Every structure is written in C-alpha cells, then in structure tokens.
Tab-separated table of C-alpha atoms and ligand atoms in Angstrom:
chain	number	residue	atom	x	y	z
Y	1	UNK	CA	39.738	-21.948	17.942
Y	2	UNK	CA	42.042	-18.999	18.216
Y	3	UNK	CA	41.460	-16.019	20.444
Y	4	UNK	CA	41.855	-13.816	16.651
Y	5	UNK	CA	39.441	-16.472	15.141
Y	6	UNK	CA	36.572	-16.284	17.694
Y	7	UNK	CA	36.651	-12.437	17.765
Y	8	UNK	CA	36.575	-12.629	14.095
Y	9	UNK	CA	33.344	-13.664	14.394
Y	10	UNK	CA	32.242	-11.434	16.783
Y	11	UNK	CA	28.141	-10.882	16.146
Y	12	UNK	CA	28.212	-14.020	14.128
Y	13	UNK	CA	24.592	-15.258	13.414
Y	14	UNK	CA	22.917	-12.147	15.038
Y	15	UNK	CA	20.550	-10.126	12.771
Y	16	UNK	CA	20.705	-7.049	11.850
Y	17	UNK	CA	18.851	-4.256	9.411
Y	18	UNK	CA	21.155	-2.135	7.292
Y	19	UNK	CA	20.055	0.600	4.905
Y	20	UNK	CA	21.609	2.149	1.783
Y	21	UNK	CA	20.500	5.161	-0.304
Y	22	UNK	CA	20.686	5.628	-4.249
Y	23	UNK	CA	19.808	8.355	-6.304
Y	24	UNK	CA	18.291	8.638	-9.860
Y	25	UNK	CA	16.520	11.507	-11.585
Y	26	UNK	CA	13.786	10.903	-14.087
Y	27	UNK	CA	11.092	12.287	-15.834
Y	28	UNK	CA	7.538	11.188	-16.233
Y	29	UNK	CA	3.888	12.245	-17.334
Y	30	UNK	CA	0.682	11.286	-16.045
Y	31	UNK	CA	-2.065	10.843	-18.844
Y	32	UNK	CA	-4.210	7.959	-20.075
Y	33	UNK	CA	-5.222	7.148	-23.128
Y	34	UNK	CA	-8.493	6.229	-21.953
Y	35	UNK	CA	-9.490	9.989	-20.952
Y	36	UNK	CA	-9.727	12.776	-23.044
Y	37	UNK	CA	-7.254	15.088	-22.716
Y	38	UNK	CA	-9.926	17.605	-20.694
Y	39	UNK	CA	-10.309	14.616	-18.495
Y	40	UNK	CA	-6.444	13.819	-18.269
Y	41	UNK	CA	-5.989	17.877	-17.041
Y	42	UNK	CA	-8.836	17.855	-15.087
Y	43	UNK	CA	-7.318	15.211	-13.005
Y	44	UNK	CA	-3.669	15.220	-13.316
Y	45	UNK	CA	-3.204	19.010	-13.809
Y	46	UNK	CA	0.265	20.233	-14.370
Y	47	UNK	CA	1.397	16.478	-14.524
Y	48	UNK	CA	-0.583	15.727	-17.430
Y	49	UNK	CA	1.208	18.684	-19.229
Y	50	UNK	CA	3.738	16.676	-22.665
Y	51	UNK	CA	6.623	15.926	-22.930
Y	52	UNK	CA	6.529	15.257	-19.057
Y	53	UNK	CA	8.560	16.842	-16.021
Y	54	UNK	CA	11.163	15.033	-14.055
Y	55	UNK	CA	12.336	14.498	-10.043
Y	56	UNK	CA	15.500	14.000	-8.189
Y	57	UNK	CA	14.793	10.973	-6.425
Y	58	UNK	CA	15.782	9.234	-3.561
Y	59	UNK	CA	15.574	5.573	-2.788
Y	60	UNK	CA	16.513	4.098	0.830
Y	61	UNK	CA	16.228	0.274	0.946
Y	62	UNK	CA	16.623	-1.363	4.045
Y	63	UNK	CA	17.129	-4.786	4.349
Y	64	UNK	CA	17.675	-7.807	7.519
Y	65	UNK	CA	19.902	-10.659	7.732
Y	66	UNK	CA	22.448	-12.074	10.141
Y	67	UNK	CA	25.395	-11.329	10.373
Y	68	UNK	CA	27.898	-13.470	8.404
Y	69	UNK	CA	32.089	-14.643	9.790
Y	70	UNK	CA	32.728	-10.728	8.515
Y	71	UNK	CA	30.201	-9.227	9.922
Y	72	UNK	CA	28.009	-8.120	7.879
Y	73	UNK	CA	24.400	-8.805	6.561
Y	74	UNK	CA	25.557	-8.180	2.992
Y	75	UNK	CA	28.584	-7.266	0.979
Y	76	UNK	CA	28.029	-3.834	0.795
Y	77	UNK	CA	29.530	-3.398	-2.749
Y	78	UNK	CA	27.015	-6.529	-4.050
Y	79	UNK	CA	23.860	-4.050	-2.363
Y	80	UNK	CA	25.373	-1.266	-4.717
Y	81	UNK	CA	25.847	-3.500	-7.583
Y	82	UNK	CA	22.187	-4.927	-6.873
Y	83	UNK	CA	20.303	-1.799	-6.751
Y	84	UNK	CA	22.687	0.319	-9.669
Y	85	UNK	CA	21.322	-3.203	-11.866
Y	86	UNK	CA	17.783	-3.090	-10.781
Y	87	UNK	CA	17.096	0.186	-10.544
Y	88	UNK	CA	19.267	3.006	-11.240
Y	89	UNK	CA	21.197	1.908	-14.696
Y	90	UNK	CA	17.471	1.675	-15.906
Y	91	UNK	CA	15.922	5.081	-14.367
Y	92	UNK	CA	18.284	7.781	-14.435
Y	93	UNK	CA	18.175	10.099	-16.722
Y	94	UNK	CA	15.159	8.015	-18.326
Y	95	UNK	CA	11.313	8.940	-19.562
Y	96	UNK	CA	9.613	6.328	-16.555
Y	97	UNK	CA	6.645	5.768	-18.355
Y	98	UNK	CA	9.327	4.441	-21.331
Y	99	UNK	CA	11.206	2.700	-18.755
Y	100	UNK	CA	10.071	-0.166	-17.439
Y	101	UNK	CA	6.511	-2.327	-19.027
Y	102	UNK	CA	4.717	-2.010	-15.942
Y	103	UNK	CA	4.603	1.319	-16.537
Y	104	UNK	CA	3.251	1.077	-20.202
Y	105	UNK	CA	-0.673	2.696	-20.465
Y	106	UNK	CA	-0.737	1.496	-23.991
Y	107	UNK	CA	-1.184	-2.084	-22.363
Y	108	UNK	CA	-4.389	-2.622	-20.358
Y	109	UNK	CA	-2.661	-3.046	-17.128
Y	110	UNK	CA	0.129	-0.378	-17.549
Y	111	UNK	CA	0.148	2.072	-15.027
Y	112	UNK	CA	1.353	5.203	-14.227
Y	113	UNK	CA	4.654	5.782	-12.948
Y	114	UNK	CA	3.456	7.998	-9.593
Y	115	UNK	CA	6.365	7.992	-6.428
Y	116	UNK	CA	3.710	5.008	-5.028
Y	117	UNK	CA	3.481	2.888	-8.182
Y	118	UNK	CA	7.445	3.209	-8.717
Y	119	UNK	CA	8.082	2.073	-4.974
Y	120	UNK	CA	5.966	-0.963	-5.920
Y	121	UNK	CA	7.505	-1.814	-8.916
Y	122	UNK	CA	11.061	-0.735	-7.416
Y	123	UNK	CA	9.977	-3.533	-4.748
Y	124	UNK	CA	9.211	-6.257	-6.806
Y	125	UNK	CA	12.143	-5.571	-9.243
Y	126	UNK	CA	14.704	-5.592	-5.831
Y	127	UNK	CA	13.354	-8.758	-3.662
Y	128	UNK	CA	14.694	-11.991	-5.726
Y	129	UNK	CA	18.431	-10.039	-5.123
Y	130	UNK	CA	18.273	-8.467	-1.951
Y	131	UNK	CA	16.703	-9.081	1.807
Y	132	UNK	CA	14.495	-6.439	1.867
Y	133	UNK	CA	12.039	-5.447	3.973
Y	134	UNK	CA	11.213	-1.927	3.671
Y	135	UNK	CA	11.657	0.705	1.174
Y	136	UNK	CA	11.145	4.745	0.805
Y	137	UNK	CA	11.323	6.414	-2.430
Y	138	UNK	CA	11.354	10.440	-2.198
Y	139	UNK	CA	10.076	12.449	-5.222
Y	140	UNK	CA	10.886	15.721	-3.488
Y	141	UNK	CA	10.887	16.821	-0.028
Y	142	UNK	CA	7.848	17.673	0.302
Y	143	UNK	CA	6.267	14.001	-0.857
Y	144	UNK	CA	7.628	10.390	-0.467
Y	145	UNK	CA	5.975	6.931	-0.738
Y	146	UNK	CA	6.961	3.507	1.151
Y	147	UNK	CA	6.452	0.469	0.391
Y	148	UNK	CA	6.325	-3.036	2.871
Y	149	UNK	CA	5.714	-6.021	0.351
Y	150	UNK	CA	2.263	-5.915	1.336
Y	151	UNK	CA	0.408	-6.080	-2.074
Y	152	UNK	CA	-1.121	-3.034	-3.485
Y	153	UNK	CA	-0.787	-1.492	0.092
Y	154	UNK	CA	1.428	1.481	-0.069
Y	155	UNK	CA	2.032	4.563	2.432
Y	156	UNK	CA	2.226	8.026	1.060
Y	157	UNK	CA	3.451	11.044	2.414
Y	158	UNK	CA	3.057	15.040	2.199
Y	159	UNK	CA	5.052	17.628	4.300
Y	160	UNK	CA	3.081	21.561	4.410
Y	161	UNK	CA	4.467	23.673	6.914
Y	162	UNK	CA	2.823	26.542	8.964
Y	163	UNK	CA	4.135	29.459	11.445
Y	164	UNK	CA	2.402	30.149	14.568
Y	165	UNK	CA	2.659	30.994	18.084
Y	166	UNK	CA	1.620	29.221	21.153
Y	167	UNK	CA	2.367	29.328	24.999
Y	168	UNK	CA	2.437	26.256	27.247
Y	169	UNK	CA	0.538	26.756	30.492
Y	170	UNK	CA	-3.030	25.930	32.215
Y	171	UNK	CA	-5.260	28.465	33.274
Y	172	UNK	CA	-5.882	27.091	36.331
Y	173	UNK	CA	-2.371	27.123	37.616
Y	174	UNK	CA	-0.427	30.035	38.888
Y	175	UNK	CA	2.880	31.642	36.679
Y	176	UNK	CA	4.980	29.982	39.298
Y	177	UNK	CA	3.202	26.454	38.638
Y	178	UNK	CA	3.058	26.845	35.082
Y	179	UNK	CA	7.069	27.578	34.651
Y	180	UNK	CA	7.443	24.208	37.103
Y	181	UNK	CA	5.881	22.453	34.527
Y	182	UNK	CA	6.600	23.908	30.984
Y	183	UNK	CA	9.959	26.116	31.928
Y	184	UNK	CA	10.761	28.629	29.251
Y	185	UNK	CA	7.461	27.771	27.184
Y	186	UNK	CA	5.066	28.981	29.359
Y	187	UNK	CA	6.419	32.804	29.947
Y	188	UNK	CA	3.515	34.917	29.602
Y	189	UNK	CA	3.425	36.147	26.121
Y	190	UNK	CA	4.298	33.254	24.308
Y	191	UNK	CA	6.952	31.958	21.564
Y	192	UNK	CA	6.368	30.859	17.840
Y	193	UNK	CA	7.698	27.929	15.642
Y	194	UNK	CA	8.113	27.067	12.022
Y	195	UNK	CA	6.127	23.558	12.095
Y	196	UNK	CA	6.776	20.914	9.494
Y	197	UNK	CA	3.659	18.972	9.428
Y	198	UNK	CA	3.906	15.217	7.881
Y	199	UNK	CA	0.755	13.685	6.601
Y	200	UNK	CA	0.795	9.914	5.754
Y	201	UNK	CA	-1.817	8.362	4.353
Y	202	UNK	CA	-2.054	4.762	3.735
Y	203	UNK	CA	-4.315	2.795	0.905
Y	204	UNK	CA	-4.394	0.348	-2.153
Y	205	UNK	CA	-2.610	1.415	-5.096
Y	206	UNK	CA	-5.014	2.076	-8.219
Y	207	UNK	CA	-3.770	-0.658	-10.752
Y	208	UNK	CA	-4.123	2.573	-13.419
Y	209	UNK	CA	-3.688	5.551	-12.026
Y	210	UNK	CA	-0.808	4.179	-9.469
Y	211	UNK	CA	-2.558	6.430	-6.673
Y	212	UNK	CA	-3.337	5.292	-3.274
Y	213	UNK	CA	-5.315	8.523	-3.338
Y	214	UNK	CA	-5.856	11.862	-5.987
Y	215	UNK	CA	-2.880	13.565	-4.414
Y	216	UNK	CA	-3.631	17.149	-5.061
Y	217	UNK	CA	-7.094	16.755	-3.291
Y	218	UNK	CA	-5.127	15.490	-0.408
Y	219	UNK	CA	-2.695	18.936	-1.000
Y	220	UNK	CA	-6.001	21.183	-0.924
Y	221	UNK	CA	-7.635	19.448	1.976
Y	222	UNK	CA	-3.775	19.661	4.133
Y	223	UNK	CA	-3.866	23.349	3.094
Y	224	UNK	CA	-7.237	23.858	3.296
Y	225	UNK	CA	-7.835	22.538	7.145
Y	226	UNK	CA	-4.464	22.815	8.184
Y	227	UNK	CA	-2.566	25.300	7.015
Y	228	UNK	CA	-4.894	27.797	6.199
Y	229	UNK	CA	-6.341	27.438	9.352
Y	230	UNK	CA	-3.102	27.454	11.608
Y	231	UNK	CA	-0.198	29.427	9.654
Y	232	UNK	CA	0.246	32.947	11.090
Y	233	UNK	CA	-2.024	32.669	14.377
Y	234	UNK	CA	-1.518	32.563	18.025
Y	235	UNK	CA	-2.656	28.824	18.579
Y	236	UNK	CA	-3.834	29.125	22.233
Y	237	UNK	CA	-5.997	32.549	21.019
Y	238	UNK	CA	-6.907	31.619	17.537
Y	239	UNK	CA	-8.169	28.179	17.433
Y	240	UNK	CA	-10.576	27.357	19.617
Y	241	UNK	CA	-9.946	23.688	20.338
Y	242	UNK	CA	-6.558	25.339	22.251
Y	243	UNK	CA	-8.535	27.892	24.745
Y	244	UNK	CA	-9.085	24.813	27.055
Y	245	UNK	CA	-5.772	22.312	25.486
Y	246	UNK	CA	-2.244	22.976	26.108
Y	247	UNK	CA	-0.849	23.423	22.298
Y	248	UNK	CA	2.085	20.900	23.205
Y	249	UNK	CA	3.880	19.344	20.369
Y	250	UNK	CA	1.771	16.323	20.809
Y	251	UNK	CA	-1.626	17.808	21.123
Y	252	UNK	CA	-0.935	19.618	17.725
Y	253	UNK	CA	-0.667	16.899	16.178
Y	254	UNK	CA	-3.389	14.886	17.909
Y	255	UNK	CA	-5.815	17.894	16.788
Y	256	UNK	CA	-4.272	17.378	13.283
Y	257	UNK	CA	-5.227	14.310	12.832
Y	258	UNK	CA	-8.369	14.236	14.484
Y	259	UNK	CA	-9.469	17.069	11.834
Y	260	UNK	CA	-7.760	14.908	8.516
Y	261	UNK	CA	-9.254	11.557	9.633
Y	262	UNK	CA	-12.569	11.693	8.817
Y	263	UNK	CA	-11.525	13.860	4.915
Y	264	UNK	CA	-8.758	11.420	4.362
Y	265	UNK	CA	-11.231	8.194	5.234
Y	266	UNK	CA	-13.705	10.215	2.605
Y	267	UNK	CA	-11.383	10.280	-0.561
Y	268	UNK	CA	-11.131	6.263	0.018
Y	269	UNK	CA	-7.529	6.398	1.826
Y	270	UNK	CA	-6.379	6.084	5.622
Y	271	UNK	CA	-4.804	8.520	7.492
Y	272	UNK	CA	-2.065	6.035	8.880
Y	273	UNK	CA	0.184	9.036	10.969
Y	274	UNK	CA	0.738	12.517	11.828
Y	275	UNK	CA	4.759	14.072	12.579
Y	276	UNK	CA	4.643	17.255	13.827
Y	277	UNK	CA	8.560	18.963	13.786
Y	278	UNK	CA	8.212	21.703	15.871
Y	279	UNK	CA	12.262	22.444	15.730
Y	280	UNK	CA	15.348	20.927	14.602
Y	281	UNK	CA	15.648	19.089	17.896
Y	282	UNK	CA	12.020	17.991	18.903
Y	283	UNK	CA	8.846	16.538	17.263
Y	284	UNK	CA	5.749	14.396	17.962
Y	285	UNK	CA	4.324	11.273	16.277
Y	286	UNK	CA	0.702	10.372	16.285
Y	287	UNK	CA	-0.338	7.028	14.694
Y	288	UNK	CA	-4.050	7.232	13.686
Y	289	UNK	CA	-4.747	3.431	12.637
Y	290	UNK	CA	-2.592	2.125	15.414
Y	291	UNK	CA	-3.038	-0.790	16.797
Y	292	UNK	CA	-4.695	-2.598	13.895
Y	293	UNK	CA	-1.659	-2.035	12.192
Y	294	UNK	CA	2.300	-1.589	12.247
Y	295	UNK	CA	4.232	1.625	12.120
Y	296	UNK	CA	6.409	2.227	8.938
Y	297	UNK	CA	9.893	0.931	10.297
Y	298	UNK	CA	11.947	3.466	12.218
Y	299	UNK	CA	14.952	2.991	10.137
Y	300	UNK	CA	13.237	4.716	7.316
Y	301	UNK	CA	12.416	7.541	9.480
Y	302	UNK	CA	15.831	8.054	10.917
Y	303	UNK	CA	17.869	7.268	7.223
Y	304	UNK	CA	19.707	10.643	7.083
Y	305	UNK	CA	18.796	11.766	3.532
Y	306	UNK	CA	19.599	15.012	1.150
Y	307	UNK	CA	15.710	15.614	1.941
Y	308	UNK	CA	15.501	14.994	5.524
Y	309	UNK	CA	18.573	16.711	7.164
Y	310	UNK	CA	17.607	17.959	10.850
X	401	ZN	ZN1	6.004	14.313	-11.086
X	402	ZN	ZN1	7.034	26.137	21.795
C-alpha cells in the first residue's frame, strides 16, 4: 500500500453521525369526521378552521454509519436525492392531509397530519433508504417534534419566552463574597434577561388525533404557570421560591419544571426536559425523566437551523 493510498483512507471503518436539513412548506387542517364541527372547534380551534393553513417546515435527519475508502457515511448527493424522493417532492407546496394515506381521516386509521404525526410518518417513509437514527421536524419556531423509531413515542416541543430580572448572590454572604462567586451578576441592584424557555414533553402519539398531548392546553398551562407568573418581575423579589434560591440559569429551570411536572403528567404526557436560554451565549438543561430514559441526541440540538440561530 502506498503512502497516498493509506491516507486515502484515513477514518476508514470509524462511525460517524452526519445531519442534513430540507425544507418544505405545506398546508393542513385538523378536523374529523367523527366530531361535529362544534366538537372539531372546540378542540382544534383555529386549526380546524377550512380550507386549512400552512407552515414553513424544517426537517433535520441525522443519520450513523462508518466511514467508507472516501470518507464519508453517505454520498451526500444520494441523502439529498433520498429525502427530496421521500419527502419533499411529495409535501411542498401540498394539502398534507391529501398527501400521503396515512394521513387520510376518511379511512378508520387515518390520522391527522400534526408536526408529531408527520415526524412519524416522515420516519417510517425515510428508514428502508437512509441510516437514520434521529429526526426533528420544525413547524415554526416556536414548536417542533422529534422522533427516535421508538413506536408511537414521540417528543414535542414549545418555546414561550418571558423578561425578568434577577441578581445572583446569598444573603448570608457579604458584597465582597458574593462578587467572588457570581462577578458582575451579583452587583446590588440586579440585571434582567429575555429568557427563551423550551418545554418538551414526551408521550404516545394518538393513532387519530396524531397528538402526544392537546397542544394548546399545554400553551395555556406554559403561559399560565410560567409566563404569566415570571414575565416582567424581579425573580429574587417576586417569586417566592427565589427569596431563599439563587435564580441561576439552572435553578430557573429546575423551578420550571418542578411546577410543569405534575400538569404535564395530568393531561396524560411526560415532561421529558426543560432549556432555559438566558442569552445568546449561555443556557441550562434540565432533564425531568432522566435516568429512566435517554436524552434527545445532541446533534439535533446543536443542527444550526433558520429557526434556531444563536
Ligand atoms: Zn398548523
Ligand atoms: Zn443574569
């Protein structure tokens, strides 16, 4: 073997994850025929309105392999041609609920095309071509769903965002101590953030209404215990739990999700984790089922999209 030949295959054999990103926009409605149409507002609101609405959506698929003699996992243009087939040729600029048969309610195990369902069905549509092991599908920015081959078991998300003050210091410790400790953060009247707050719940997909949970109760409780409660306060003066807890990053978002547990657990979902963003360059993760289960993979997290830009 030639010097050229054996760093050819440099990384030869060695696995690797690599993620790609497509883009589709489509429309969809969410009504049954089963309920009347009271019943089909009543629980779908807006999204029950005809002809439908439609999304900008954003897929990342990530998929593991070894590396091949030209190191890669995959042909990147065979990914693209993979997922354009699959997927995108057949969503954008398409009526979902027309789309695909899975998604026809006319049949009795049609169901409805929500960001959860899709992922699902996205999933099942991608795996005989492609390695993949983890996919995120963004509606907007401010809800995605992923999606780990694991049956009906899918992993929505919500991002609310509140404004609020806080300063870092313990009452027991002197101005001196305090600045040792928290620098900047703990001058004496305090500092304020914009917080992005990321809720994930995790659950079964209903095989009708393609919800792991009823999505705008999850909104209302978010807004409700969360927002409402935190947006436009002075954390260590206004909530109680903070008078004896430093309001760090990571204690935010412990007290998060020790207030959504118990709600989320009562509308028949999990809350799985809790990302607090308290700037562009720092935030804290809480997992709430951890360790029974496995965190989504950090590639999804980290995939630079048009919705997740630092
Ligand atoms: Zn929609
Ligand atoms: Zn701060």
């Amino acid at each position: 073997m030639t010097e050229n030949s054996s760093k050819a295959q440099h990384g030869q054999g060695r696995t690797c994850v690599i993620t790609r990103r497509a883009c589709f926009s489509s429309s969809h409605r969410y009504w049954l025929p089963e309920f009347s149409a009271d019943d089909n507002s009543a629980y779908f609101g807006a999204c029950a309105l005809a002809p439908g609405h439609g999304h900008n959506y954003e897929l990342i698929v990530s998929m593991a392999g070894d590396l091949d003699r030209d190191g890669m996992v995959l042909n990147l243009s065979e990914v693209k041609r993979s997922i354009s087939n699959e997927v995108t040729d057949q969503l954008d600029f398409r009526f979902l609920n027309d789309a695909w048969p899975e998604f026809d309610i006319n049949k009795a195990d049609g169901c409805l095309p929500t960001t959860e369902a899709l992922v699902r069905i996205i999933w099942n549509r991608l795996q005989p071509h492609l390695p993949i092991i983890a996919l995120r599908l963004y509606e907007h920015p401010r809800l995605w769903a992923d999606y780990l081959g694991n049956a009906m078991d899918a992993y929505v998300t919500i991002r609310a965002h509140f404004a609020a003050a806080h300063r870092l210091a313990k009452e027991e410790l002197s101005q001196e101590e305090n600045e040792k400790i928290y620098g900047k953060c703990a001058r004496p009247n305090g500092h304020g953030h914009n917080y992005l707050v990321d809720v994930t719940v995790r659950g079964s997909i209903n095989a009708r209404t393609g919800m792991v949970c009823d999505l705008s109760a999850l909104q209302f409780l978010v807004d409700d215990l969360i927002v409402e409660t935190f947006d436009h306060t002075n954390l260590n003066k206004d909530i109680p739990y903070f008078s004896s807890c430093v309001p760090t990053a990571e204690n935010i978002a412990l007290h998060i999700a020790d207030l959504l547990t118990k709600p989320i657990k009562a509308m028949g979902a999990n809350l799985h984790k809790i990302r607090l963003q308290e700037s562009p360059n720092n935030a804290a993760e809480v997992y709430a089922e951890l360790p029974q289960l496995n965190a989504i993979p950090e590639m999804l997290e980290t995939m630079e999209t048009n919705y997740k830009r630092a």
